[in-house]
Amino acid sequence: MYTQDELRDIASKFVIYGDFLVAVPFGSGHINDTYQLTYDQGGVRLHYTMQRINHAVFHHPEQVMENMDRVTRHLLNKIHAERIETKKRTLRLLRTYTNQPCVQDHRGNYWRAYVFVENARSYDVLENPKQAYMAAQAFGDFQCNLVDLPGPRLHETIPNFHNTPKRVEALEAAIKSDKAGRARQVRHEIDFIMKRREETEKLLKLNAEGSIPERITHNDTKVNNILIDDLTGEGICVIDLDTVMPGLALYDFGDMVRAGTSAAEEDEVNLEKVGMRFEMYEALFRGFLSSAGGFLTPAERENLPFAGKLITLETAIRFLTDYLEGDVYFKTRRPHHNLDRCRNQLKIVESIESQMNEMKKLLKQA
Ligand code: ATP
Ligand code: MG
Ligand code: MG
């Protein structure tokens, strides 16, 4: 925990006009430590966001910041022209007095700060199809605006993040070494995954053949990474840009389907409650196409229904691998937590498979 004096001292490194009043913990993020700062600027109170970057997850904070700096500047130029008509925002990084996008404190932690986006908030769960539509539209818009980012390839802040075949290899290694002695209990799950092994290579093959391009993707397309306008319900700002990096557009869409279409939590054990709700899928699909439809290639479009299945299967593989390795990566709160999560995700995979024809029909009509 940081004291107010420490937080004030860190904040003083950023170019912010006025007097520091207070720093309070803010939001429900799991990765970084987020604070809202309040300043008195000549009788007016203004807010900023200040975050400690989790460098246990992101080993190269300076690379994260370089990506973020380039991306937010580009987005700002893009929305500048339409600002008057729309309420769209982008994260705006503050700079330090030495003109850096982040600062290291006396404990060795890295901090960054943004302008606080007012009159908007993030929601932890997708409550209805309208929100799903808005969220998917905002992430599609984000990708669309980054299609022409100039300059060198962005840093891969987590290498091979969505390389599903590599995730299968990691699972195989975990089965072989069976560190926690659990492999025998999970034969059924292993078989389910291995039956679908070939499919895990599909998108990377299309990428290698040139029909699906590498793009810039967000890679953490949860609904709480969008700020929703209090008045209009529109998604006005995509936040949490740590994992913005080279990737496939379908990964972002797939993760929205995985995380946003089931009625139950990711670790729900009553599998009757778990599955893809078609109306939520349809809203995500229509919202994403409304903003990303203009730039997607035919092969990307055609694989929209498959994307959710792939990313959900990949997530199940990651949970199962961690279970076999003795729960070393994901935080667990009960003995078979990772296995429960794996089964939950596999149930969603099954549910997607059973609705694949309808998803394809929707695609044809769009
Ligand atoms: P996650 O667990 O999703 O990885 P995180 O720890 O990386 O989250 P963020 O998503 O960047 O953290 O921020 C946490 C919360 O802080 C957000 O959900 C949002 O409510 C709030 N927030 C972040 N940046 C801003 C901003 N510029 N203006 C207003 N609120 C913000
Ligand atoms: Mg977040
Ligand atoms: Mg994050």
Tab-separated table of C-alpha atoms and ligand atoms in Angstrom:
chain	number	residue	atom	x	y	z
A	1	MET	CA	0.000	0.000	0.000
A	2	TYR	CA	1.119	3.497	-0.795
A	3	THR	CA	0.536	6.432	1.573
A	4	GLN	CA	-1.031	9.723	0.451
A	5	ASP	CA	2.382	11.377	0.755
A	6	GLU	CA	3.965	8.792	-1.513
A	7	LEU	CA	1.114	9.105	-4.043
A	8	ARG	CA	1.331	12.889	-3.959
A	9	ASP	CA	5.067	12.645	-4.541
A	10	ILE	CA	4.614	10.332	-7.555
A	11	ALA	CA	1.829	12.530	-8.961
A	12	SER	CA	4.105	15.569	-8.664
A	13	LYS	CA	6.335	14.096	-11.371
A	14	PHE	CA	3.566	14.562	-13.966
A	15	VAL	CA	2.806	17.882	-15.613
A	16	ILE	CA	-0.480	18.730	-13.865
A	17	TYR	CA	-1.493	22.271	-13.086
A	18	GLY	CA	-2.869	23.143	-9.618
A	19	ASP	CA	-2.801	21.716	-6.094
A	20	PHE	CA	-2.984	18.007	-5.320
A	21	LEU	CA	-5.907	17.304	-2.970
A	22	VAL	CA	-6.300	13.519	-2.683
A	23	ALA	CA	-5.665	10.118	-4.327
A	24	VAL	CA	-8.297	7.364	-3.885
A	25	PRO	CA	-8.247	3.746	-5.151
A	26	PHE	CA	-10.547	3.494	-8.161
A	27	GLY	CA	-12.371	0.918	-10.309
A	28	SER	CA	-12.305	-2.872	-10.258
A	29	GLY	CA	-9.218	-3.706	-12.336
A	30	HIS	CA	-7.311	-6.878	-11.457
A	31	ILE	CA	-3.947	-6.131	-13.010
A	32	ASN	CA	-2.808	-2.610	-12.254
A	33	ASP	CA	-3.370	-0.416	-9.164
A	34	THR	CA	-5.598	2.451	-10.225
A	35	TYR	CA	-6.147	5.744	-8.342
A	36	GLN	CA	-8.271	8.749	-9.034
A	37	LEU	CA	-6.439	11.994	-8.294
A	38	THR	CA	-8.251	15.230	-7.452
A	39	TYR	CA	-6.628	18.616	-8.071
A	40	ASP	CA	-7.731	22.108	-7.232
A	41	GLN	CA	-7.134	24.234	-10.292
A	42	GLY	CA	-7.970	27.803	-9.302
A	43	GLY	CA	-11.180	26.853	-7.507
A	44	VAL	CA	-12.170	24.153	-10.010
A	45	ARG	CA	-11.754	20.495	-9.086
A	46	LEU	CA	-10.358	18.252	-11.786
A	47	HIS	CA	-9.660	14.530	-11.829
A	48	TYR	CA	-6.879	12.398	-13.264
A	49	THR	CA	-6.240	8.675	-13.291
A	50	MET	CA	-2.894	7.372	-12.050
A	51	GLN	CA	-1.872	3.713	-12.354
A	52	ARG	CA	0.919	1.530	-11.090
A	53	ILE	CA	1.850	-0.812	-13.932
A	54	ASN	CA	1.953	-4.463	-12.916
A	55	HIS	CA	5.435	-5.370	-14.055
A	56	ALA	CA	5.074	-8.960	-12.840
A	57	VAL	CA	2.690	-9.391	-15.801
A	58	PHE	CA	4.290	-6.889	-18.176
A	59	HIS	CA	8.018	-7.466	-17.994
A	60	HIS	CA	8.885	-4.445	-20.142
A	61	PRO	CA	6.836	-1.467	-18.913
A	62	GLU	CA	8.739	0.870	-21.220
A	63	GLN	CA	7.576	-1.167	-24.237
A	64	VAL	CA	3.988	-1.122	-22.974
A	65	MET	CA	4.224	2.650	-22.682
A	66	GLU	CA	5.785	3.096	-26.112
A	67	ASN	CA	2.892	1.144	-27.674
A	68	MET	CA	0.328	3.061	-25.646
A	69	ASP	CA	1.842	6.427	-26.471
A	70	ARG	CA	1.832	5.759	-30.229
A	71	VAL	CA	-1.662	4.296	-30.201
A	72	THR	CA	-3.301	7.045	-28.119
A	73	ARG	CA	-1.689	9.825	-30.189
A	74	HIS	CA	-2.966	8.220	-33.375
A	75	LEU	CA	-6.459	7.786	-31.948
A	76	LEU	CA	-6.503	11.372	-30.753
A	77	ASN	CA	-5.706	12.628	-34.255
A	78	LYS	CA	-8.469	10.417	-35.645
A	79	ILE	CA	-11.211	11.541	-33.319
A	80	HIS	CA	-10.107	15.170	-33.267
A	81	ALA	CA	-12.055	15.986	-36.401
A	82	GLU	CA	-15.301	14.346	-35.263
A	83	ARG	CA	-15.054	15.475	-31.597
A	84	ILE	CA	-17.640	18.199	-32.014
A	85	GLU	CA	-20.352	15.854	-33.255
A	86	THR	CA	-19.553	12.788	-31.140
A	87	LYS	CA	-18.646	12.232	-27.537
A	88	LYS	CA	-15.822	9.860	-28.396
A	89	ARG	CA	-12.700	9.979	-26.292
A	90	THR	CA	-9.370	8.239	-26.143
A	91	LEU	CA	-7.074	7.756	-23.197
A	92	ARG	CA	-4.811	10.803	-22.994
A	93	LEU	CA	-1.488	10.132	-21.354
A	94	LEU	CA	0.102	12.836	-19.256
A	95	ARG	CA	3.834	13.381	-19.560
A	96	THR	CA	6.367	13.879	-16.808
A	97	TYR	CA	8.445	17.017	-16.339
A	98	THR	CA	11.249	15.138	-18.105
A	99	ASN	CA	8.850	14.453	-21.005
A	100	GLN	CA	8.410	10.723	-20.332
A	101	PRO	CA	5.083	8.792	-20.508
A	102	CYS	CA	5.782	7.070	-17.155
A	103	VAL	CA	7.875	7.421	-14.025
A	104	GLN	CA	9.664	4.945	-11.733
A	105	ASP	CA	9.202	5.434	-7.973
A	106	HIS	CA	11.617	4.810	-5.090
A	107	ARG	CA	10.300	1.230	-4.729
A	108	GLY	CA	11.067	0.448	-8.373
A	109	ASN	CA	7.443	0.506	-9.582
A	110	TYR	CA	6.350	2.238	-12.785
A	111	TRP	CA	3.480	4.729	-12.874
A	112	ARG	CA	1.513	6.464	-15.618
A	113	ALA	CA	-1.306	9.014	-15.552
A	114	TYR	CA	-4.238	9.960	-17.785
A	115	VAL	CA	-6.885	12.608	-18.062
A	116	PHE	CA	-9.931	11.224	-16.216
A	117	VAL	CA	-12.923	10.607	-18.488
A	118	GLU	CA	-15.928	12.217	-16.753
A	119	ASN	CA	-19.610	11.280	-16.909
A	120	ALA	CA	-18.904	7.735	-18.016
A	121	ARG	CA	-18.308	4.444	-16.260
A	122	SER	CA	-17.343	0.849	-16.885
A	123	TYR	CA	-19.678	-2.096	-16.175
A	124	ASP	CA	-18.339	-5.448	-14.995
A	125	VAL	CA	-20.907	-7.620	-16.770
A	126	LEU	CA	-22.802	-7.227	-20.010
A	127	GLU	CA	-26.340	-6.700	-18.829
A	128	ASN	CA	-28.288	-6.798	-22.072
A	129	PRO	CA	-27.984	-7.010	-25.876
A	130	LYS	CA	-27.901	-3.217	-26.233
A	131	GLN	CA	-24.752	-3.013	-24.102
A	132	ALA	CA	-23.258	-5.919	-26.032
A	133	TYR	CA	-23.882	-4.093	-29.299
A	134	MET	CA	-22.307	-0.873	-27.986
A	135	ALA	CA	-19.270	-2.671	-26.574
A	136	ALA	CA	-18.586	-4.601	-29.780
A	137	GLN	CA	-19.064	-1.454	-31.822
A	138	ALA	CA	-16.538	0.414	-29.657
A	139	PHE	CA	-13.900	-2.329	-29.983
A	140	GLY	CA	-14.528	-2.560	-33.747
A	141	ASP	CA	-14.141	1.203	-34.002
A	142	PHE	CA	-10.904	0.986	-32.037
A	143	GLN	CA	-9.492	-1.555	-34.505
A	144	CYS	CA	-10.755	0.429	-37.457
A	145	ASN	CA	-8.965	3.578	-36.278
A	146	LEU	CA	-5.700	1.686	-35.891
A	147	VAL	CA	-5.695	0.056	-39.319
A	148	ASP	CA	-3.386	2.800	-40.613
A	149	LEU	CA	-1.075	3.313	-37.630
A	150	PRO	CA	2.233	4.340	-39.212
A	151	GLY	CA	5.687	3.188	-38.193
A	152	PRO	CA	7.234	-0.063	-37.022
A	153	ARG	CA	5.329	-3.079	-35.688
A	154	LEU	CA	4.147	-2.591	-32.100
A	155	HIS	CA	5.921	-4.522	-29.331
A	156	GLU	CA	4.375	-7.846	-28.385
A	157	THR	CA	3.813	-7.068	-24.716
A	158	ILE	CA	2.940	-10.724	-24.021
A	159	PRO	CA	4.541	-12.884	-26.749
A	160	ASN	CA	2.364	-15.597	-28.369
A	161	PHE	CA	-0.651	-14.465	-26.376
A	162	HIS	CA	-3.220	-16.052	-28.714
A	163	ASN	CA	-1.047	-18.650	-30.417
A	164	THR	CA	-3.479	-21.527	-29.808
A	165	PRO	CA	-1.278	-24.336	-31.236
A	166	LYS	CA	1.462	-23.263	-28.807
A	167	ARG	CA	-1.107	-23.426	-25.991
A	168	VAL	CA	-1.910	-27.014	-27.063
A	169	GLU	CA	1.806	-27.853	-26.951
A	170	ALA	CA	1.997	-26.425	-23.436
A	171	LEU	CA	-0.959	-28.609	-22.447
A	172	GLU	CA	0.756	-31.678	-23.868
A	173	ALA	CA	3.898	-30.897	-21.891
A	174	ALA	CA	1.799	-30.492	-18.735
A	175	ILE	CA	0.087	-33.849	-19.340
A	176	LYS	CA	3.438	-35.525	-19.830
A	177	SER	CA	5.073	-34.193	-16.685
A	178	ASP	CA	1.825	-34.410	-14.680
A	179	LYS	CA	3.377	-32.460	-11.813
A	180	ALA	CA	0.273	-32.449	-9.621
A	181	GLY	CA	-0.713	-36.063	-10.409
A	182	ARG	CA	-4.050	-34.943	-11.887
A	183	ALA	CA	-3.855	-36.104	-15.516
A	184	ARG	CA	-5.859	-39.306	-14.911
A	185	GLN	CA	-8.874	-37.387	-13.604
A	186	VAL	CA	-9.150	-35.207	-16.693
A	187	ARG	CA	-9.024	-37.728	-19.550
A	188	HIS	CA	-12.424	-36.631	-20.786
A	189	GLU	CA	-11.388	-32.952	-21.010
A	190	ILE	CA	-8.088	-33.839	-22.684
A	191	ASP	CA	-9.882	-35.956	-25.303
A	192	PHE	CA	-12.409	-33.196	-25.973
A	193	ILE	CA	-9.605	-30.720	-26.645
A	194	MET	CA	-7.390	-33.048	-28.682
A	195	LYS	CA	-10.302	-33.924	-30.983
A	196	ARG	CA	-10.373	-30.259	-31.968
A	197	ARG	CA	-6.638	-29.881	-32.258
A	198	GLU	CA	-6.516	-29.322	-36.000
A	199	GLU	CA	-9.003	-26.476	-35.744
A	200	THR	CA	-6.675	-24.585	-33.405
A	201	GLU	CA	-4.377	-24.033	-36.395
A	202	LYS	CA	-7.040	-22.689	-38.730
A	203	LEU	CA	-6.634	-18.926	-38.297
A	204	LEU	CA	-2.845	-18.996	-38.214
A	205	LYS	CA	-2.867	-20.998	-41.449
A	206	LEU	CA	-5.134	-18.425	-43.110
A	207	ASN	CA	-2.790	-15.750	-41.806
A	208	ALA	CA	0.242	-17.534	-43.285
A	209	GLU	CA	-1.581	-17.868	-46.630
A	210	GLY	CA	-2.284	-14.126	-46.593
A	211	SER	CA	-6.087	-14.142	-46.408
A	212	ILE	CA	-6.206	-12.964	-42.796
A	213	PRO	CA	-3.840	-10.066	-42.081
A	214	GLU	CA	-2.066	-9.208	-38.874
A	215	ARG	CA	-3.639	-6.078	-37.413
A	216	ILE	CA	-3.474	-4.096	-34.199
A	217	THR	CA	-5.755	-5.590	-31.612
A	218	HIS	CA	-6.761	-4.804	-28.055
A	219	ASN	CA	-6.525	-8.323	-26.614
A	220	ASP	CA	-8.544	-7.673	-23.477
A	221	THR	CA	-11.997	-6.959	-24.867
A	222	LYS	CA	-13.960	-7.292	-21.633
A	223	VAL	CA	-16.884	-4.942	-21.268
A	224	ASN	CA	-15.272	-3.223	-18.281
A	225	ASN	CA	-12.515	-2.016	-20.542
A	226	ILE	CA	-14.933	0.393	-22.185
A	227	LEU	CA	-16.245	3.568	-20.646
A	228	ILE	CA	-19.971	3.894	-21.314
A	229	ASP	CA	-21.457	7.373	-21.464
A	230	ASP	CA	-23.856	7.987	-18.534
A	231	LEU	CA	-26.346	9.838	-20.695
A	232	THR	CA	-26.405	8.076	-24.049
A	233	GLY	CA	-25.257	4.534	-23.150
A	234	GLU	CA	-22.713	4.748	-25.975
A	235	GLY	CA	-19.257	3.210	-25.601
A	236	ILE	CA	-17.170	6.379	-25.775
A	237	CYS	CA	-13.676	5.302	-24.768
A	238	VAL	CA	-11.701	2.070	-24.990
A	239	ILE	CA	-9.336	1.808	-22.025
A	240	ASP	CA	-6.793	-0.661	-20.599
A	241	LEU	CA	-4.305	-0.595	-23.458
A	242	ASP	CA	-1.551	-2.743	-21.884
A	243	THR	CA	-2.124	-5.611	-24.277
A	244	VAL	CA	-2.602	-3.615	-27.476
A	245	MET	CA	-0.282	-5.358	-29.903
A	246	PRO	CA	-0.088	-7.139	-33.245
A	247	GLY	CA	-2.805	-9.793	-33.534
A	248	LEU	CA	-5.785	-10.986	-35.533
A	249	ALA	CA	-9.038	-9.002	-35.533
A	250	LEU	CA	-10.879	-12.256	-34.891
A	251	TYR	CA	-9.140	-12.732	-31.537
A	252	ASP	CA	-10.802	-9.590	-30.185
A	253	PHE	CA	-14.193	-10.596	-31.500
A	254	GLY	CA	-13.737	-14.172	-30.262
A	255	ASP	CA	-12.913	-13.053	-26.750
A	256	MET	CA	-16.012	-10.849	-26.667
A	257	VAL	CA	-18.125	-13.889	-27.563
A	258	ARG	CA	-16.370	-16.040	-24.973
A	259	ALA	CA	-16.716	-13.572	-22.128
A	260	GLY	CA	-19.929	-11.815	-23.061
A	261	THR	CA	-22.484	-14.374	-24.179
A	262	SER	CA	-22.797	-16.836	-21.286
A	263	ALA	CA	-25.341	-16.113	-18.573
A	264	ALA	CA	-23.054	-17.467	-15.857
A	265	GLU	CA	-19.705	-16.577	-14.318
A	266	GLU	CA	-16.522	-18.087	-15.735
A	267	ASP	CA	-16.251	-20.516	-12.805
A	268	GLU	CA	-19.937	-21.506	-12.487
A	269	VAL	CA	-20.130	-25.239	-11.712
A	270	ASN	CA	-23.803	-25.713	-12.546
A	271	LEU	CA	-23.215	-26.226	-16.250
A	272	GLU	CA	-26.931	-26.004	-17.017
A	273	LYS	CA	-26.560	-22.255	-16.557
A	274	VAL	CA	-23.567	-22.066	-18.895
A	275	GLY	CA	-23.697	-21.564	-22.667
A	276	MET	CA	-23.772	-19.051	-25.483
A	277	ARG	CA	-26.971	-16.998	-25.575
A	278	PHE	CA	-27.769	-16.402	-29.215
A	279	GLU	CA	-29.310	-12.962	-28.675
A	280	MET	CA	-26.097	-11.769	-27.026
A	281	TYR	CA	-24.028	-13.251	-29.862
A	282	GLU	CA	-26.219	-11.550	-32.424
A	283	ALA	CA	-25.825	-8.180	-30.680
A	284	LEU	CA	-22.036	-8.545	-30.527
A	285	PHE	CA	-21.937	-9.627	-34.155
A	286	ARG	CA	-24.063	-6.722	-35.386
A	287	GLY	CA	-22.229	-4.196	-33.204
A	288	PHE	CA	-18.812	-5.374	-34.376
A	289	LEU	CA	-19.818	-5.376	-38.052
A	290	SER	CA	-21.290	-1.886	-37.723
A	291	SER	CA	-17.804	-0.484	-37.141
A	292	ALA	CA	-15.384	-3.159	-38.388
A	293	GLY	CA	-17.420	-4.365	-41.372
A	294	GLY	CA	-15.737	-1.887	-43.677
A	295	PHE	CA	-12.224	-3.223	-43.306
A	296	LEU	CA	-12.623	-6.963	-42.638
A	297	THR	CA	-11.431	-9.253	-45.444
A	298	PRO	CA	-13.824	-11.954	-46.747
A	299	ALA	CA	-11.897	-14.620	-44.809
A	300	GLU	CA	-12.128	-12.614	-41.588
A	301	ARG	CA	-15.868	-12.151	-42.055
A	302	GLU	CA	-16.401	-15.796	-42.810
A	303	ASN	CA	-14.618	-16.837	-39.624
A	304	LEU	CA	-16.504	-14.586	-37.215
A	305	PRO	CA	-18.646	-17.543	-36.008
A	306	PHE	CA	-15.540	-19.681	-35.504
A	307	ALA	CA	-13.602	-16.997	-33.584
A	308	GLY	CA	-15.620	-17.370	-30.374
A	309	LYS	CA	-15.190	-21.114	-30.397
A	310	LEU	CA	-11.424	-20.845	-30.880
A	311	ILE	CA	-10.802	-18.349	-28.103
A	312	THR	CA	-13.086	-20.215	-25.700
A	313	LEU	CA	-11.276	-23.475	-26.453
A	314	GLU	CA	-7.950	-21.708	-25.972
A	315	THR	CA	-9.045	-20.400	-22.594
A	316	ALA	CA	-10.165	-23.891	-21.542
A	317	ILE	CA	-6.722	-25.191	-22.578
A	318	ARG	CA	-5.016	-22.569	-20.424
A	319	PHE	CA	-7.135	-23.440	-17.367
A	320	LEU	CA	-6.514	-27.159	-17.822
A	321	THR	CA	-2.776	-26.648	-18.280
A	322	ASP	CA	-2.626	-24.648	-15.069
A	323	TYR	CA	-4.655	-27.313	-13.257
A	324	LEU	CA	-2.185	-29.989	-14.353
A	325	GLU	CA	0.763	-27.842	-13.326
A	326	GLY	CA	-0.655	-27.424	-9.805
A	327	ASP	CA	-2.410	-24.016	-10.100
A	328	VAL	CA	0.610	-21.805	-10.562
A	329	TYR	CA	-0.681	-19.086	-12.916
A	330	PHE	CA	-4.350	-18.270	-12.264
A	331	LYS	CA	-5.401	-17.317	-8.754
A	332	THR	CA	-7.560	-20.103	-7.289
A	333	ARG	CA	-9.946	-20.001	-4.329
A	334	ARG	CA	-10.814	-23.714	-4.089
A	335	PRO	CA	-9.034	-27.020	-4.821
A	336	HIS	CA	-10.470	-27.714	-8.311
A	337	HIS	CA	-11.102	-24.137	-9.325
A	338	ASN	CA	-9.111	-24.337	-12.567
A	339	LEU	CA	-10.824	-27.579	-13.555
A	340	ASP	CA	-14.219	-25.992	-12.902
A	341	ARG	CA	-13.237	-23.072	-15.115
A	342	CYS	CA	-12.027	-25.443	-17.826
A	343	ARG	CA	-15.287	-27.412	-17.804
A	344	ASN	CA	-17.272	-24.195	-17.908
A	345	GLN	CA	-15.383	-23.012	-21.010
A	346	LEU	CA	-15.717	-26.399	-22.714
A	347	LYS	CA	-19.463	-26.221	-22.139
A	348	ILE	CA	-19.494	-22.885	-23.978
A	349	VAL	CA	-17.506	-24.475	-26.830
A	350	GLU	CA	-20.148	-27.192	-27.096
A	351	SER	CA	-22.905	-24.628	-26.979
A	352	ILE	CA	-21.277	-22.609	-29.780
A	353	GLU	CA	-20.864	-25.764	-31.868
A	354	SER	CA	-24.534	-26.620	-31.468
A	355	GLN	CA	-25.534	-23.136	-32.710
A	356	MET	CA	-22.985	-22.895	-35.503
A	357	ASN	CA	-25.551	-23.297	-38.300
A	358	GLU	CA	-27.621	-20.406	-37.021
A	359	MET	CA	-24.506	-18.277	-36.591
A	360	LYS	CA	-23.584	-18.970	-40.198
A	361	LYS	CA	-27.096	-18.154	-41.329
A	362	LEU	CA	-26.878	-14.792	-39.560
A	363	LEU	CA	-23.558	-14.162	-41.310
A	364	LYS	CA	-25.080	-14.848	-44.723
A	365	GLN	CA	-27.960	-12.450	-44.083
A	366	ALA	CA	-25.725	-9.604	-42.846
B	1	ATP	P1	-8.088	-5.356	-15.902
B	1	ATP	O1	-8.371	-6.162	-14.712
B	1	ATP	O2	-9.291	-5.210	-16.824
B	1	ATP	O3	-6.852	-5.741	-16.669
B	1	ATP	P2	-6.588	-2.987	-15.098
B	1	ATP	O4	-6.115	-3.295	-13.739
B	1	ATP	O5	-5.606	-3.141	-16.217
B	1	ATP	O6	-7.904	-3.818	-15.414
B	1	ATP	P3	-7.853	-0.546	-16.124
B	1	ATP	O7	-8.880	-1.300	-16.827
B	1	ATP	O8	-6.856	0.203	-16.950
B	1	ATP	O9	-7.092	-1.460	-15.044
B	1	ATP	O10	-8.518	0.538	-15.145
B	1	ATP	C1	-9.294	0.125	-14.033
B	1	ATP	C2	-10.577	0.927	-13.961
B	1	ATP	O11	-10.279	2.313	-13.780
B	1	ATP	C3	-11.421	0.883	-15.226
B	1	ATP	O12	-12.282	-0.223	-15.253
B	1	ATP	C4	-12.164	2.204	-15.171
B	1	ATP	O13	-13.319	2.078	-14.373
B	1	ATP	C5	-11.193	3.128	-14.472
B	1	ATP	N1	-10.438	4.000	-15.408
B	1	ATP	C6	-9.253	3.733	-15.990
B	1	ATP	N2	-8.823	4.746	-16.751
B	1	ATP	C7	-9.767	5.724	-16.647
B	1	ATP	C8	-9.914	7.054	-17.184
B	1	ATP	N3	-8.982	7.599	-17.971
B	1	ATP	N4	-11.030	7.738	-16.858
B	1	ATP	C9	-11.975	7.204	-16.035
B	1	ATP	N5	-11.878	5.985	-15.479
B	1	ATP	C10	-10.800	5.246	-15.776
B	2	MG	MG	-9.379	-3.210	-17.200
B	3	MG	MG	-5.763	-4.515	-17.841
